[in-house]
């Protein structure tokens, strides 16, 4: 059974999808044992508390450097015996020391079909704004391993979502979450946990 840390920065809708999937028995080889938020007071921490999962805050601005932040984050992960790290809308960039400590054990969900609309500066609504501005008919979500290149790690799962006439970035964001992110992220976690739990 792998201990999973979910790193969040906001409402935690992807965290909820993971917790719900776990509650349905769909992640038999792993369990969410820690939620790390990049700032206090985010709703994701309430979701964690309701699920009985410990939540901690590791805030970038509390540290003098990126290296100090990475060291603090790594310390929290190690103290909690974390085996797998899941980025679920975590807006702080992980440094080389964190990535090196968890090779192919950090997953991220990105709200487009990589390699479209990804890389530095593409996060949150910006991704959907770019997709609509380009006029694509299909978008979606990608779950990939995290490496030192932004959105550059090995792809695990992708799911396409149709763009509808009259979509706003907010409407498209919601559809991509419901029809792709909330499905493929828990499924990818389950697969990775099973692979490492052998």
PDB file of C-alpha atoms in Angstrom:
ATOM      1  CA  UNK A   1       0.000   0.000   0.000  1.00  0.00           C
ATOM      2  CA  UNK A   2       1.578   3.278  -1.141  1.00  0.00           C
ATOM      3  CA  UNK A   3       1.232   6.492   0.835  1.00  0.00           C
ATOM      4  CA  UNK A   4       0.071   9.284  -1.457  1.00  0.00           C
ATOM      5  CA  UNK A   5       0.521  13.014  -0.905  1.00  0.00           C
ATOM      6  CA  UNK A   6      -1.764  15.294  -2.915  1.00  0.00           C
ATOM      7  CA  UNK A   7      -0.410  18.825  -3.418  1.00  0.00           C
ATOM      8  CA  UNK A   8      -3.042  21.533  -3.899  1.00  0.00           C
ATOM      9  CA  UNK A   9      -3.391  25.302  -4.199  1.00  0.00           C
ATOM     10  CA  UNK A  10      -7.128  25.890  -4.338  1.00  0.00           C
ATOM     11  CA  UNK A  11     -10.538  24.287  -4.068  1.00  0.00           C
ATOM     12  CA  UNK A  12      -9.338  20.728  -4.428  1.00  0.00           C
ATOM     13  CA  UNK A  13     -11.816  19.370  -6.983  1.00  0.00           C
ATOM     14  CA  UNK A  14      -9.220  16.903  -8.283  1.00  0.00           C
ATOM     15  CA  UNK A  15      -8.387  15.954  -4.687  1.00  0.00           C
ATOM     16  CA  UNK A  16     -12.088  15.207  -4.159  1.00  0.00           C
ATOM     17  CA  UNK A  17     -12.156  13.043  -7.285  1.00  0.00           C
ATOM     18  CA  UNK A  18      -9.193  11.067  -5.917  1.00  0.00           C
ATOM     19  CA  UNK A  19     -10.771  10.702  -2.460  1.00  0.00           C
ATOM     20  CA  UNK A  20     -14.089   9.590  -4.000  1.00  0.00           C
ATOM     21  CA  UNK A  21     -12.305   7.064  -6.213  1.00  0.00           C
ATOM     22  CA  UNK A  22     -10.420   5.737  -3.190  1.00  0.00           C
ATOM     23  CA  UNK A  23     -13.680   5.465  -1.216  1.00  0.00           C
ATOM     24  CA  UNK A  24     -15.145   3.364  -4.055  1.00  0.00           C
ATOM     25  CA  UNK A  25     -12.192   0.978  -3.761  1.00  0.00           C
ATOM     26  CA  UNK A  26     -10.700   1.960  -7.118  1.00  0.00           C
ATOM     27  CA  UNK A  27      -7.182   2.626  -5.759  1.00  0.00           C
ATOM     28  CA  UNK A  28      -6.545  -0.634  -3.880  1.00  0.00           C
ATOM     29  CA  UNK A  29      -2.751  -0.268  -3.784  1.00  0.00           C
ATOM     30  CA  UNK A  30      -2.603   3.300  -2.471  1.00  0.00           C
ATOM     31  CA  UNK A  31      -4.208   5.710  -0.042  1.00  0.00           C
ATOM     32  CA  UNK A  32      -4.128   9.477   0.334  1.00  0.00           C
ATOM     33  CA  UNK A  33      -2.292   9.966   3.611  1.00  0.00           C
ATOM     34  CA  UNK A  34      -1.346  13.661   3.324  1.00  0.00           C
ATOM     35  CA  UNK A  35      -2.593  16.821   1.649  1.00  0.00           C
ATOM     36  CA  UNK A  36      -0.087  19.661   1.207  1.00  0.00           C
ATOM     37  CA  UNK A  37      -1.454  23.121   0.403  1.00  0.00           C
ATOM     38  CA  UNK A  38       0.604  26.002  -0.983  1.00  0.00           C
ATOM     39  CA  UNK A  39      -1.358  28.504   1.128  1.00  0.00           C
ATOM     40  CA  UNK A  40      -3.566  28.427   4.215  1.00  0.00           C
ATOM     41  CA  UNK A  41      -7.350  28.615   4.122  1.00  0.00           C
ATOM     42  CA  UNK A  42      -7.891  26.854   0.794  1.00  0.00           C
ATOM     43  CA  UNK A  43     -11.007  24.701   0.525  1.00  0.00           C
ATOM     44  CA  UNK A  44      -8.914  21.654  -0.362  1.00  0.00           C
ATOM     45  CA  UNK A  45      -7.758  21.545   3.286  1.00  0.00           C
ATOM     46  CA  UNK A  46     -11.409  21.307   4.405  1.00  0.00           C
ATOM     47  CA  UNK A  47     -11.944  18.460   1.954  1.00  0.00           C
ATOM     48  CA  UNK A  48      -8.920  16.685   3.455  1.00  0.00           C
ATOM     49  CA  UNK A  49     -10.192  17.211   7.005  1.00  0.00           C
ATOM     50  CA  UNK A  50     -13.648  15.838   6.113  1.00  0.00           C
ATOM     51  CA  UNK A  51     -11.960  12.741   4.687  1.00  0.00           C
ATOM     52  CA  UNK A  52      -9.805  12.320   7.803  1.00  0.00           C
ATOM     53  CA  UNK A  53      -6.587  13.080   5.916  1.00  0.00           C
ATOM     54  CA  UNK A  54      -3.944  15.273   7.609  1.00  0.00           C
ATOM     55  CA  UNK A  55      -3.337  18.594   5.872  1.00  0.00           C
ATOM     56  CA  UNK A  56      -0.286  20.840   6.070  1.00  0.00           C
ATOM     57  CA  UNK A  57       0.679  24.169   4.518  1.00  0.00           C
ATOM     58  CA  UNK A  58       4.089  24.687   2.906  1.00  0.00           C
ATOM     59  CA  UNK A  59       4.110  28.216   1.521  1.00  0.00           C
ATOM     60  CA  UNK A  60       6.789  29.350  -0.949  1.00  0.00           C
ATOM     61  CA  UNK A  61       6.892  32.903   0.419  1.00  0.00           C
ATOM     62  CA  UNK A  62       7.820  31.625   3.897  1.00  0.00           C
ATOM     63  CA  UNK A  63      11.255  30.635   2.550  1.00  0.00           C
ATOM     64  CA  UNK A  64      14.170  32.756   1.371  1.00  0.00           C
ATOM     65  CA  UNK A  65      14.845  30.662  -1.719  1.00  0.00           C
ATOM     66  CA  UNK A  66      13.341  28.001  -3.957  1.00  0.00           C
ATOM     67  CA  UNK A  67      15.907  25.568  -2.555  1.00  0.00           C
ATOM     68  CA  UNK A  68      14.771  26.238   1.015  1.00  0.00           C
ATOM     69  CA  UNK A  69      11.133  25.738  -0.014  1.00  0.00           C
ATOM     70  CA  UNK A  70      12.021  22.466  -1.752  1.00  0.00           C
ATOM     71  CA  UNK A  71      13.913  21.277   1.326  1.00  0.00           C
ATOM     72  CA  UNK A  72      10.928  22.068   3.576  1.00  0.00           C
ATOM     73  CA  UNK A  73       8.527  20.295   1.213  1.00  0.00           C
ATOM     74  CA  UNK A  74      10.803  17.253   0.964  1.00  0.00           C
ATOM     75  CA  UNK A  75      11.079  17.156   4.739  1.00  0.00           C
ATOM     76  CA  UNK A  76       7.274  17.041   5.090  1.00  0.00           C
ATOM     77  CA  UNK A  77       7.011  14.285   2.466  1.00  0.00           C
ATOM     78  CA  UNK A  78       9.761  12.197   4.091  1.00  0.00           C
ATOM     79  CA  UNK A  79       8.344  12.664   7.606  1.00  0.00           C
ATOM     80  CA  UNK A  80       5.039  11.263   6.365  1.00  0.00           C
ATOM     81  CA  UNK A  81       6.634   8.318   4.508  1.00  0.00           C
ATOM     82  CA  UNK A  82       5.197   9.446   1.181  1.00  0.00           C
ATOM     83  CA  UNK A  83       5.726   7.076  -1.744  1.00  0.00           C
ATOM     84  CA  UNK A  84       3.824   8.924  -4.482  1.00  0.00           C
ATOM     85  CA  UNK A  85       3.256  12.656  -5.012  1.00  0.00           C
ATOM     86  CA  UNK A  86       0.250  13.924  -6.976  1.00  0.00           C
ATOM     87  CA  UNK A  87       0.050  17.525  -8.172  1.00  0.00           C
ATOM     88  CA  UNK A  88      -3.621  18.460  -8.305  1.00  0.00           C
ATOM     89  CA  UNK A  89      -3.654  22.134  -9.192  1.00  0.00           C
ATOM     90  CA  UNK A  90      -0.465  22.883  -7.252  1.00  0.00           C
ATOM     91  CA  UNK A  91       0.822  26.235  -8.479  1.00  0.00           C
ATOM     92  CA  UNK A  92       4.345  26.134  -7.047  1.00  0.00           C
ATOM     93  CA  UNK A  93       7.064  24.687  -9.295  1.00  0.00           C
ATOM     94  CA  UNK A  94       8.943  21.730  -7.824  1.00  0.00           C
ATOM     95  CA  UNK A  95      12.717  22.045  -7.885  1.00  0.00           C
ATOM     96  CA  UNK A  96      15.343  19.479  -8.944  1.00  0.00           C
ATOM     97  CA  UNK A  97      15.863  18.113  -5.424  1.00  0.00           C
ATOM     98  CA  UNK A  98      12.177  17.131  -5.073  1.00  0.00           C
ATOM     99  CA  UNK A  99      12.036  15.639  -8.572  1.00  0.00           C
ATOM    100  CA  UNK A 100      15.253  13.693  -7.939  1.00  0.00           C
ATOM    101  CA  UNK A 101      13.851  12.292  -4.673  1.00  0.00           C
ATOM    102  CA  UNK A 102      10.755  10.942  -6.456  1.00  0.00           C
ATOM    103  CA  UNK A 103      11.796   9.783  -9.944  1.00  0.00           C
ATOM    104  CA  UNK A 104       8.672   8.749 -11.889  1.00  0.00           C
ATOM    105  CA  UNK A 105       6.735   9.019  -8.634  1.00  0.00           C
ATOM    106  CA  UNK A 106       5.313  12.518  -9.134  1.00  0.00           C
ATOM    107  CA  UNK A 107       2.147  12.786 -11.215  1.00  0.00           C
ATOM    108  CA  UNK A 108       0.560  15.928 -12.617  1.00  0.00           C
ATOM    109  CA  UNK A 109      -2.767  16.524 -14.318  1.00  0.00           C
ATOM    110  CA  UNK A 110      -2.735  19.167 -17.036  1.00  0.00           C
ATOM    111  CA  UNK A 111      -5.949  20.547 -18.584  1.00  0.00           C
ATOM    112  CA  UNK A 112      -5.063  20.057 -22.253  1.00  0.00           C
ATOM    113  CA  UNK A 113      -3.889  17.334 -24.589  1.00  0.00           C
ATOM    114  CA  UNK A 114      -0.118  17.723 -24.275  1.00  0.00           C
ATOM    115  CA  UNK A 115       1.791  18.926 -26.344  1.00  0.00           C
ATOM    116  CA  UNK A 116      -0.962  21.507 -27.003  1.00  0.00           C
ATOM    117  CA  UNK A 117      -1.290  24.481 -24.643  1.00  0.00           C
ATOM    118  CA  UNK A 118       1.321  23.364 -22.133  1.00  0.00           C
ATOM    119  CA  UNK A 119       4.634  24.461 -20.679  1.00  0.00           C
ATOM    120  CA  UNK A 120       5.555  27.593 -18.799  1.00  0.00           C
ATOM    121  CA  UNK A 121       2.676  30.021 -18.231  1.00  0.00           C
ATOM    122  CA  UNK A 122      -0.039  27.546 -19.189  1.00  0.00           C
ATOM    123  CA  UNK A 123      -2.123  26.777 -16.108  1.00  0.00           C
ATOM    124  CA  UNK A 124      -5.695  27.191 -14.907  1.00  0.00           C
ATOM    125  CA  UNK A 125      -8.009  29.229 -17.114  1.00  0.00           C
ATOM    126  CA  UNK A 126      -5.092  30.359 -19.312  1.00  0.00           C
ATOM    127  CA  UNK A 127      -5.042  26.910 -20.923  1.00  0.00           C
ATOM    128  CA  UNK A 128      -8.726  27.073 -21.855  1.00  0.00           C
ATOM    129  CA  UNK A 129      -8.473  30.697 -23.017  1.00  0.00           C
ATOM    130  CA  UNK A 130      -5.657  29.644 -25.361  1.00  0.00           C
ATOM    131  CA  UNK A 131      -7.619  26.644 -26.676  1.00  0.00           C
ATOM    132  CA  UNK A 132     -10.649  28.823 -27.443  1.00  0.00           C
ATOM    133  CA  UNK A 133      -8.510  31.555 -29.002  1.00  0.00           C
ATOM    134  CA  UNK A 134      -6.938  28.958 -31.303  1.00  0.00           C
ATOM    135  CA  UNK A 135     -10.336  27.609 -32.283  1.00  0.00           C
ATOM    136  CA  UNK A 136      -9.624  23.946 -31.553  1.00  0.00           C
ATOM    137  CA  UNK A 137     -12.599  21.589 -31.745  1.00  0.00           C
ATOM    138  CA  UNK A 138     -11.167  19.075 -29.281  1.00  0.00           C
ATOM    139  CA  UNK A 139      -9.235  19.616 -26.070  1.00  0.00           C
ATOM    140  CA  UNK A 140      -8.938  17.428 -22.985  1.00  0.00           C
ATOM    141  CA  UNK A 141      -6.603  16.518 -20.149  1.00  0.00           C
ATOM    142  CA  UNK A 142      -3.302  14.709 -19.672  1.00  0.00           C
ATOM    143  CA  UNK A 143      -1.792  12.906 -16.703  1.00  0.00           C
ATOM    144  CA  UNK A 144       1.990  12.739 -16.896  1.00  0.00           C
ATOM    145  CA  UNK A 145       5.025  12.118 -14.747  1.00  0.00           C
ATOM    146  CA  UNK A 146       6.838  15.245 -13.605  1.00  0.00           C
ATOM    147  CA  UNK A 147      10.420  15.825 -14.665  1.00  0.00           C
ATOM    148  CA  UNK A 148      12.624  18.921 -14.839  1.00  0.00           C
ATOM    149  CA  UNK A 149      10.852  20.158 -18.011  1.00  0.00           C
ATOM    150  CA  UNK A 150       7.521  21.920 -17.390  1.00  0.00           C
ATOM    151  CA  UNK A 151       4.786  19.504 -18.584  1.00  0.00           C
ATOM    152  CA  UNK A 152       7.547  17.432 -20.198  1.00  0.00           C
ATOM    153  CA  UNK A 153       7.401  14.094 -18.378  1.00  0.00           C
ATOM    154  CA  UNK A 154       6.197  10.784 -19.764  1.00  0.00           C
ATOM    155  CA  UNK A 155       2.476  10.752 -20.536  1.00  0.00           C
ATOM    156  CA  UNK A 156       0.375   8.170 -18.693  1.00  0.00           C
ATOM    157  CA  UNK A 157      -3.181   8.973 -19.750  1.00  0.00           C
ATOM    158  CA  UNK A 158      -5.046  11.390 -21.990  1.00  0.00           C
ATOM    159  CA  UNK A 159      -8.751  11.920 -22.587  1.00  0.00           C
ATOM    160  CA  UNK A 160     -10.307  14.113 -25.258  1.00  0.00           C
ATOM    161  CA  UNK A 161     -13.194  16.514 -24.626  1.00  0.00           C
ATOM    162  CA  UNK A 162     -15.185  18.305 -27.321  1.00  0.00           C
ATOM    163  CA  UNK A 163     -15.265  22.088 -27.440  1.00  0.00           C
ATOM    164  CA  UNK A 164     -18.859  23.313 -27.828  1.00  0.00           C
ATOM    165  CA  UNK A 165     -20.118  26.445 -29.598  1.00  0.00           C
ATOM    166  CA  UNK A 166     -20.515  29.276 -27.107  1.00  0.00           C
ATOM    167  CA  UNK A 167     -17.990  27.851 -24.642  1.00  0.00           C
ATOM    168  CA  UNK A 168     -16.356  30.317 -22.274  1.00  0.00           C
ATOM    169  CA  UNK A 169     -13.044  29.437 -20.610  1.00  0.00           C
ATOM    170  CA  UNK A 170     -14.966  28.731 -17.373  1.00  0.00           C
ATOM    171  CA  UNK A 171     -17.506  26.432 -19.030  1.00  0.00           C
ATOM    172  CA  UNK A 172     -14.773  24.581 -20.918  1.00  0.00           C
ATOM    173  CA  UNK A 173     -12.673  24.257 -17.763  1.00  0.00           C
ATOM    174  CA  UNK A 174     -15.604  22.631 -15.953  1.00  0.00           C
ATOM    175  CA  UNK A 175     -16.304  20.200 -18.810  1.00  0.00           C
ATOM    176  CA  UNK A 176     -12.632  19.181 -19.028  1.00  0.00           C
ATOM    177  CA  UNK A 177     -12.581  18.534 -15.275  1.00  0.00           C
ATOM    178  CA  UNK A 178     -15.801  16.505 -15.263  1.00  0.00           C
ATOM    179  CA  UNK A 179     -15.224  14.533 -18.466  1.00  0.00           C
ATOM    180  CA  UNK A 180     -11.449  14.039 -18.303  1.00  0.00           C
ATOM    181  CA  UNK A 181      -9.440  15.138 -15.245  1.00  0.00           C
ATOM    182  CA  UNK A 182     -11.648  13.536 -12.592  1.00  0.00           C
ATOM    183  CA  UNK A 183     -11.611  10.253 -14.523  1.00  0.00           C
ATOM    184  CA  UNK A 184      -8.022   9.850 -15.719  1.00  0.00           C
ATOM    185  CA  UNK A 185      -6.211  11.200 -12.640  1.00  0.00           C
ATOM    186  CA  UNK A 186      -7.546   8.584 -10.180  1.00  0.00           C
ATOM    187  CA  UNK A 187      -7.121   5.877 -12.833  1.00  0.00           C
ATOM    188  CA  UNK A 188      -3.476   6.831 -13.416  1.00  0.00           C
ATOM    189  CA  UNK A 189      -2.826   6.897  -9.660  1.00  0.00           C
ATOM    190  CA  UNK A 190      -4.319   3.411  -9.317  1.00  0.00           C
ATOM    191  CA  UNK A 191      -2.107   2.073 -12.120  1.00  0.00           C
ATOM    192  CA  UNK A 192       1.094   3.594 -10.738  1.00  0.00           C
ATOM    193  CA  UNK A 193       0.335   2.367  -7.211  1.00  0.00           C
ATOM    194  CA  UNK A 194      -0.300  -1.155  -8.487  1.00  0.00           C
ATOM    195  CA  UNK A 195       2.965  -1.075 -10.460  1.00  0.00           C
ATOM    196  CA  UNK A 196       5.047   0.060  -7.473  1.00  0.00           C
ATOM    197  CA  UNK A 197       3.237  -2.120  -4.933  1.00  0.00           C
ATOM    198  CA  UNK A 198       4.349  -5.366  -6.628  1.00  0.00           C
TER     199      UNK A 198
END
